[in-house]
Short mmCIF file of C-alpha atoms and ligand atoms in Angstrom, two decimals:
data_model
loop_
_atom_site.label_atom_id
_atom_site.label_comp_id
_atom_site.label_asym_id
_atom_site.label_seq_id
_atom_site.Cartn_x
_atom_site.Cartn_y
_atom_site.Cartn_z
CA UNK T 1 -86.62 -17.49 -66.07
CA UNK T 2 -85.55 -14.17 -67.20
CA UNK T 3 -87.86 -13.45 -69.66
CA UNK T 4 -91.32 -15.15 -71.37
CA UNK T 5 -92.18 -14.26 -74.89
CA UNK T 6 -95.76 -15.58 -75.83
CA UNK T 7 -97.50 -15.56 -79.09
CA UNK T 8 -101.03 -17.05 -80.10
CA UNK T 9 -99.25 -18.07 -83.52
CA UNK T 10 -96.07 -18.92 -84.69
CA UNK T 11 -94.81 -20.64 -86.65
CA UNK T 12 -92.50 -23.58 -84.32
CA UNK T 13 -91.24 -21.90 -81.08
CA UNK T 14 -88.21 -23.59 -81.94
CA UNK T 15 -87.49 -21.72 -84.89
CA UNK T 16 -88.47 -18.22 -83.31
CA UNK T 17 -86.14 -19.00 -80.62
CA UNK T 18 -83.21 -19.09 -83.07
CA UNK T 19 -84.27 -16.04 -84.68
CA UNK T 20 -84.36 -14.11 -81.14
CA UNK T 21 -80.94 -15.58 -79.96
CA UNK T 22 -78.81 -13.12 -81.38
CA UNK T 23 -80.61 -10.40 -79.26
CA UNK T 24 -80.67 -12.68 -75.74
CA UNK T 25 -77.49 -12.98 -76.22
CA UNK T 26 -76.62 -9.26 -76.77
CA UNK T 27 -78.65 -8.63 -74.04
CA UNK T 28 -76.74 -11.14 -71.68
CA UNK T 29 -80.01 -13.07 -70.87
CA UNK T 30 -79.48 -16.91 -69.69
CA UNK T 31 -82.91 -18.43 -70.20
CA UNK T 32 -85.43 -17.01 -71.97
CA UNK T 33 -89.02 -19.02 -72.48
CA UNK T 34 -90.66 -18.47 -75.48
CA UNK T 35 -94.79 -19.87 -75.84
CA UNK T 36 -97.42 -20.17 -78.30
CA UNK T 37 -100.79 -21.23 -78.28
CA UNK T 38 -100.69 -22.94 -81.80
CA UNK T 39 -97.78 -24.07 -84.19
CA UNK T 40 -98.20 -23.71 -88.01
CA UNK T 41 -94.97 -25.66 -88.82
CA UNK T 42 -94.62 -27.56 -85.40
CA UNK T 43 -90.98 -29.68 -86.01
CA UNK T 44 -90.68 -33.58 -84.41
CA UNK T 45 -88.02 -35.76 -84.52
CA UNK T 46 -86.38 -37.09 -87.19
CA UNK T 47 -88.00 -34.37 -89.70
CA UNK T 48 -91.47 -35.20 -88.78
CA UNK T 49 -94.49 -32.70 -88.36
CA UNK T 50 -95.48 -31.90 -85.08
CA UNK T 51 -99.36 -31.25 -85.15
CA UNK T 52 -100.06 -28.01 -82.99
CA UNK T 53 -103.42 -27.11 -82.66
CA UNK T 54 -104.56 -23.96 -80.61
CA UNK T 55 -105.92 -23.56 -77.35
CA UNK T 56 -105.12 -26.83 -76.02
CA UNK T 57 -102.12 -27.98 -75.91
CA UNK T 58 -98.33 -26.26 -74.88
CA UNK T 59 -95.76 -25.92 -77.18
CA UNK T 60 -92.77 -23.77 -75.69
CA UNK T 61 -88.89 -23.41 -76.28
CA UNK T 62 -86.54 -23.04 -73.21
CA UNK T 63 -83.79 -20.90 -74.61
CA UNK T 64 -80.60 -21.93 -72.83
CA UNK T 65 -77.30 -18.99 -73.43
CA UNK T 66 -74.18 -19.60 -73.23
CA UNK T 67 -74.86 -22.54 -71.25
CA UNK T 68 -71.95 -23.74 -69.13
CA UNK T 69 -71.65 -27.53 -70.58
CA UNK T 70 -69.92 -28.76 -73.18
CA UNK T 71 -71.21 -29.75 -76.37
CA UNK T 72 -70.98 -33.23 -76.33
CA UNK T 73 -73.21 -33.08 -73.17
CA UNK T 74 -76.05 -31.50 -74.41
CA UNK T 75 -78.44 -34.21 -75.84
CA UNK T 76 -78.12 -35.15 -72.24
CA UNK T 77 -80.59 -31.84 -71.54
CA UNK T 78 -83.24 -33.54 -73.27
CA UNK T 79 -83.49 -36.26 -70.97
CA UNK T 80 -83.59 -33.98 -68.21
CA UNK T 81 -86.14 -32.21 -69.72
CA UNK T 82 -88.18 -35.37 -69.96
CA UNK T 83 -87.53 -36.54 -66.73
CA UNK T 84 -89.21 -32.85 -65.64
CA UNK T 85 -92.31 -33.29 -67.63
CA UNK T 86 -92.90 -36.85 -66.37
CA UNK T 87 -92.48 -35.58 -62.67
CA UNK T 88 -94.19 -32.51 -63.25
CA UNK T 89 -97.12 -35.11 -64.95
CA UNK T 90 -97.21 -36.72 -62.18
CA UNK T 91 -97.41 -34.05 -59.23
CA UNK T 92 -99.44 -31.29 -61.29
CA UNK T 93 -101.92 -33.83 -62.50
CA UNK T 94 -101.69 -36.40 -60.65
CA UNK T 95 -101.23 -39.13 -62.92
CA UNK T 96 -98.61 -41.96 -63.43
CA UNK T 97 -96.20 -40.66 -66.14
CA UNK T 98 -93.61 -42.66 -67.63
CA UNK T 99 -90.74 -42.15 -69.90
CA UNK T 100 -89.64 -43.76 -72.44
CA UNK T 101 -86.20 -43.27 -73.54
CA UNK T 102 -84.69 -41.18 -74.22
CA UNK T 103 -87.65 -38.36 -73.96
CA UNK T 104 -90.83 -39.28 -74.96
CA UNK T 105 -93.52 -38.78 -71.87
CA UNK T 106 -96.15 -41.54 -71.47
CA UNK T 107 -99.39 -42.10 -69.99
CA UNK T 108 -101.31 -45.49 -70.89
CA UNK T 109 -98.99 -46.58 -73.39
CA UNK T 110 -99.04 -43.53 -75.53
CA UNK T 111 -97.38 -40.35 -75.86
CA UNK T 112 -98.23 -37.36 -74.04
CA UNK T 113 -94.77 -35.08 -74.58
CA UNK T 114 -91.95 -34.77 -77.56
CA UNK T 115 -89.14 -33.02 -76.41
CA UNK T 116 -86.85 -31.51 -79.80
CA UNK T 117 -83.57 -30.12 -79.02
CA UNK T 118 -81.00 -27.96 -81.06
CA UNK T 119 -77.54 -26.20 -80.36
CA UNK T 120 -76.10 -23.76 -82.04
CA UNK T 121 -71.87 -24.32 -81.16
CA UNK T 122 -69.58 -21.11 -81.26
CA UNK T 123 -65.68 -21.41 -80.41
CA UNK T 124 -65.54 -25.08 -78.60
CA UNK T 125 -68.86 -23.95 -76.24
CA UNK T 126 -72.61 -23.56 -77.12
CA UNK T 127 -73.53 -20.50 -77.89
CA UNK T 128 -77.11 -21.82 -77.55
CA UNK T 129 -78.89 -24.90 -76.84
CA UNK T 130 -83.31 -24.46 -77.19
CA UNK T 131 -85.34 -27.50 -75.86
CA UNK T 132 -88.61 -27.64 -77.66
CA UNK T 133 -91.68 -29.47 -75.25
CA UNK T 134 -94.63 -30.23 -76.39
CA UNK T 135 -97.21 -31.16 -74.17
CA UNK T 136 -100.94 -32.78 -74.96
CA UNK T 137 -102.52 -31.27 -72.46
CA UNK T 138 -106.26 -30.74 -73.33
CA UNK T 139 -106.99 -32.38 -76.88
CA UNK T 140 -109.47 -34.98 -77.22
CA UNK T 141 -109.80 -35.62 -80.39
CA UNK T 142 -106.25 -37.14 -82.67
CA UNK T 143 -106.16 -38.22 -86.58
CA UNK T 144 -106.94 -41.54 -86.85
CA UNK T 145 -102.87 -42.04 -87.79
CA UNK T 146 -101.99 -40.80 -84.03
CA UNK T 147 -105.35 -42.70 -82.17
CA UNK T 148 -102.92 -45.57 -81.07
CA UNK T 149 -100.17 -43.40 -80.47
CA UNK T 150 -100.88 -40.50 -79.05
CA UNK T 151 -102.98 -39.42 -75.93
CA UNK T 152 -103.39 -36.36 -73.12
CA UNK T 153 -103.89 -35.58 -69.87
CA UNK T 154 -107.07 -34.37 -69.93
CA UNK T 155 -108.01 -37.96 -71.91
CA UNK T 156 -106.24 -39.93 -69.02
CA UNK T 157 -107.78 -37.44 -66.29
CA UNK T 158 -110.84 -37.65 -67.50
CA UNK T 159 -111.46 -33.70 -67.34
CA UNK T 160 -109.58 -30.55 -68.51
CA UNK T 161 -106.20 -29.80 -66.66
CA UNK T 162 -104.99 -26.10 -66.31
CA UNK T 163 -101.68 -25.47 -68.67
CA UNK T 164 -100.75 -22.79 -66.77
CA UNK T 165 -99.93 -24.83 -63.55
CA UNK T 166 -98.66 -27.97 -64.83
CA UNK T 167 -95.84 -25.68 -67.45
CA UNK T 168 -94.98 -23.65 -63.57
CA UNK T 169 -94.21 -27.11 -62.91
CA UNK T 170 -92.65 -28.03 -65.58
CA UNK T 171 -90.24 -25.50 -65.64
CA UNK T 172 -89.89 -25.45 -61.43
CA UNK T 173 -88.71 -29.61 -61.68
CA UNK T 174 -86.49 -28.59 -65.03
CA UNK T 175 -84.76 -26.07 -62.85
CA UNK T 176 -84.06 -27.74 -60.12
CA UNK T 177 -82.57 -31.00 -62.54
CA UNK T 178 -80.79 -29.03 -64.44
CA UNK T 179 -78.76 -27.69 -61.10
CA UNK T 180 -78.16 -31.35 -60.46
CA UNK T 181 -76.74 -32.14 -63.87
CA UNK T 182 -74.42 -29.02 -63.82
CA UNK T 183 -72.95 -29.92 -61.15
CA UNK T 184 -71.48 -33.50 -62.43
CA UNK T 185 -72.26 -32.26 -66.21
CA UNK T 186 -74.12 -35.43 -66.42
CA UNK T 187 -76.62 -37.41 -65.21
CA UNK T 188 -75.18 -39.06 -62.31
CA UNK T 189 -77.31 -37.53 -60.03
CA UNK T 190 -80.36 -37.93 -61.92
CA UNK T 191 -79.78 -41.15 -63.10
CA UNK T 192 -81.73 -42.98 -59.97
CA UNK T 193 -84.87 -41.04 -60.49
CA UNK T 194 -85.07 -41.63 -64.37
CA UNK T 195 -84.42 -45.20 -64.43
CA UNK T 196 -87.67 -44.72 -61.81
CA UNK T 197 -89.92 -43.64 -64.37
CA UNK T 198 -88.67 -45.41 -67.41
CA UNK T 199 -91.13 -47.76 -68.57
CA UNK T 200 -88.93 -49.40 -71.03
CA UNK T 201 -86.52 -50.83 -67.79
CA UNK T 202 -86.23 -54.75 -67.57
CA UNK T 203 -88.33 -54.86 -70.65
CA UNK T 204 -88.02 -56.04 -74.24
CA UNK T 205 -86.98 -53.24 -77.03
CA UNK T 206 -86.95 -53.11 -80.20
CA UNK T 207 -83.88 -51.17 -81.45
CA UNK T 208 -84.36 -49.76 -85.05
CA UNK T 209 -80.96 -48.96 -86.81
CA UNK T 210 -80.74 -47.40 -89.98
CA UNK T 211 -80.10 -50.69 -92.22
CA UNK T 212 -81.10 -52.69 -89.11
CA UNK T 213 -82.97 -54.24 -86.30
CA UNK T 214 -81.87 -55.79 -83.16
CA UNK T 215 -83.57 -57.00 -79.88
CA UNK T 216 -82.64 -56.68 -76.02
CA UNK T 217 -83.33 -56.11 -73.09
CA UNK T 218 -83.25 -52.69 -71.39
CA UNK T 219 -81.36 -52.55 -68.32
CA UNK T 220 -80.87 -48.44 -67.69
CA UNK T 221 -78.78 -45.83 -68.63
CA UNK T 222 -75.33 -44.50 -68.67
CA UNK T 223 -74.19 -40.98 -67.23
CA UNK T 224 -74.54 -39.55 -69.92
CA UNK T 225 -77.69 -41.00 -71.51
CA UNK T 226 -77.08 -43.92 -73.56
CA UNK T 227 -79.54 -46.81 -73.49
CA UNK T 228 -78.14 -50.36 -71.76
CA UNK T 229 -79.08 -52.88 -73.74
CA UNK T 230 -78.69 -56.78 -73.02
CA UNK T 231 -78.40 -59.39 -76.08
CA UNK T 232 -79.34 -62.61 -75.54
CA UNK T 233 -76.15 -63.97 -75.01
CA UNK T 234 -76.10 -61.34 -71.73
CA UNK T 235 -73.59 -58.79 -73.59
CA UNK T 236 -74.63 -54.96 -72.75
CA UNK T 237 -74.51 -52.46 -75.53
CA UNK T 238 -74.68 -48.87 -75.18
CA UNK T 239 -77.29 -47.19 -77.58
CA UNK T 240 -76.55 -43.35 -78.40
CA UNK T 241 -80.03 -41.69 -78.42
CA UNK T 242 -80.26 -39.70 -82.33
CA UNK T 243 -79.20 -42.75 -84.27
CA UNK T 244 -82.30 -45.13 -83.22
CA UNK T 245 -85.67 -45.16 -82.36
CA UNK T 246 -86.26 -47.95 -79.91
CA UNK T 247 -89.75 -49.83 -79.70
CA UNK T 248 -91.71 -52.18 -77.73
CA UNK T 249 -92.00 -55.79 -78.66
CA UNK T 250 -95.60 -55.80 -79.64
CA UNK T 251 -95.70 -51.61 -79.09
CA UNK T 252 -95.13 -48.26 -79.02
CA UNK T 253 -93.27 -48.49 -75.37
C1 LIG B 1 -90.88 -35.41 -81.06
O1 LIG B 1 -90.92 -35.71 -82.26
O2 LIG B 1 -91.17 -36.24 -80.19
C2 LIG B 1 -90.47 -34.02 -80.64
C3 LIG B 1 -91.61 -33.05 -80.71
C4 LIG B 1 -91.26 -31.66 -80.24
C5 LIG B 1 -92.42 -30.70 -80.35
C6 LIG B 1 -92.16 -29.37 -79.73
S1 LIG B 1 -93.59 -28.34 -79.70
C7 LIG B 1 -92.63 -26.96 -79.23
C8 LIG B 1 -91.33 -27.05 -80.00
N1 LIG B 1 -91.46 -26.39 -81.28
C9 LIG B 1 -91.40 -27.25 -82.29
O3 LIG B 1 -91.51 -26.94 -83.50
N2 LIG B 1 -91.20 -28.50 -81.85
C10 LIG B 1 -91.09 -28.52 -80.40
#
């Protein structure tokens, strides 16, 4: 990490990032953190509101420049990034994250992390790509709309858990996966370790199209991300992650 910009307020540390790329990338930087203690316009998928109360929680941006991948690749970054929070979960905290493709982070069924992440493309390359994590870390208390949904660590640990050392770790695993993926510029090398912690594996899904709904099984993932899925009659699709949101039979996992 070259650089950490922190702020008690902002508005979404994704947004902030964009507005300081220009200037990392004058300045020749190649990652470039940016934190905040509270979001007033926090930004989930699919145009949703990610609630970002302060002191609590983390909600950061890695700022990736000039990243040497190509464009195609980069949704792939996101599951890398939630394959480092679930391992960093899991030795910073000690308890048994899961994921749940392609990047939610889950501890007893319900979410702990949402990973966001945008790219800005110049001539064929990225210019940018900014992966925004947030992490329940320390909030007990969620709107009766995310009680079945949502959870943290300090709710599953039963006590408060230090942010500090569990984003160090974070950003220590993301490092050291995101070495692995440049070297194939996919996830073959990662692929083992994901399918590891994804809960949804040899299990029933739900996948939600935009006119439709379908049923499999889930049976792993491709190099470069895509969700196997098995109809009944045993044929294996591939699901692109963006287009769907994939459920649980009776669930959120
Ligand atoms: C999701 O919907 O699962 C993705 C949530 C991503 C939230 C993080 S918090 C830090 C960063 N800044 C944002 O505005 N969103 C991401």
């Amino acid at each position: 990490m070259e650089q950490i910009y922190q702020k008690d307020s902002v508005d979404s540390t994704l947004t902030w990032a964009k507005e300081e790329a220009e200037s990392c990338l004058l300045a020749n930087r190649n990652t470039v953190l940016f934190l905040a203690d509270k979001q007033t316009a926090g930004k989930g998928r699919f145009g949703r509101v990610w609630d970002s109360p302060a002191g609590e929680n983390v909600y950061m941006t890695l700022l990736l420049l000039r990243p040497p991948i190509e464009p195609v690749n980069a949704a792939s970054l996101t599951l890398v990034m939630g394959l480092s929070v679930a391992q960093a979960v899991r030795e910073s905290a000690g308890l048994l994250a899961g994921i749940k493709w392609p990047n939610d982070v889950v501890l007893a069924g319900k979410k702990i992390c949402g990973i966001l992440t945008e790219m800005r493309i110049g001539k064929e390359k990225p210019e940018y790509v900014s992966i925004g994590v947030g992490i329940n870390m320390n909030q007990t208390d969620y709107p009766p709309e995310l009680q079945d949904k949502a959870t943290s660590l300090a709710l599953q640990k039963g006590g408060a858990v230090c942010r500090e050392e569990v984003t160090a770790r974070v950003l220590e695993r993301f490092e050291e996966n995101y070495k692995c993926f440049l070297k194939t510029q996919d996830l073959s090398l990662l692929k083992n370790e994901y399918e590891n912690l994804l809960l949804n594996l040899n299990q029933q899904v739900r996948i939600l199209e935009k006119d439709s709904e379908s049923l499999g099984i889930a049976r792993g993932i491709t190099a470069s991300g895509e969700l196997l899925v098995e109809d009944e009659k045993g044929a294996v699709r591939q699901i692109l992650s963006g287009e769907v949101s994939v459920r649980g039979l009776y669930s959120y996992v």
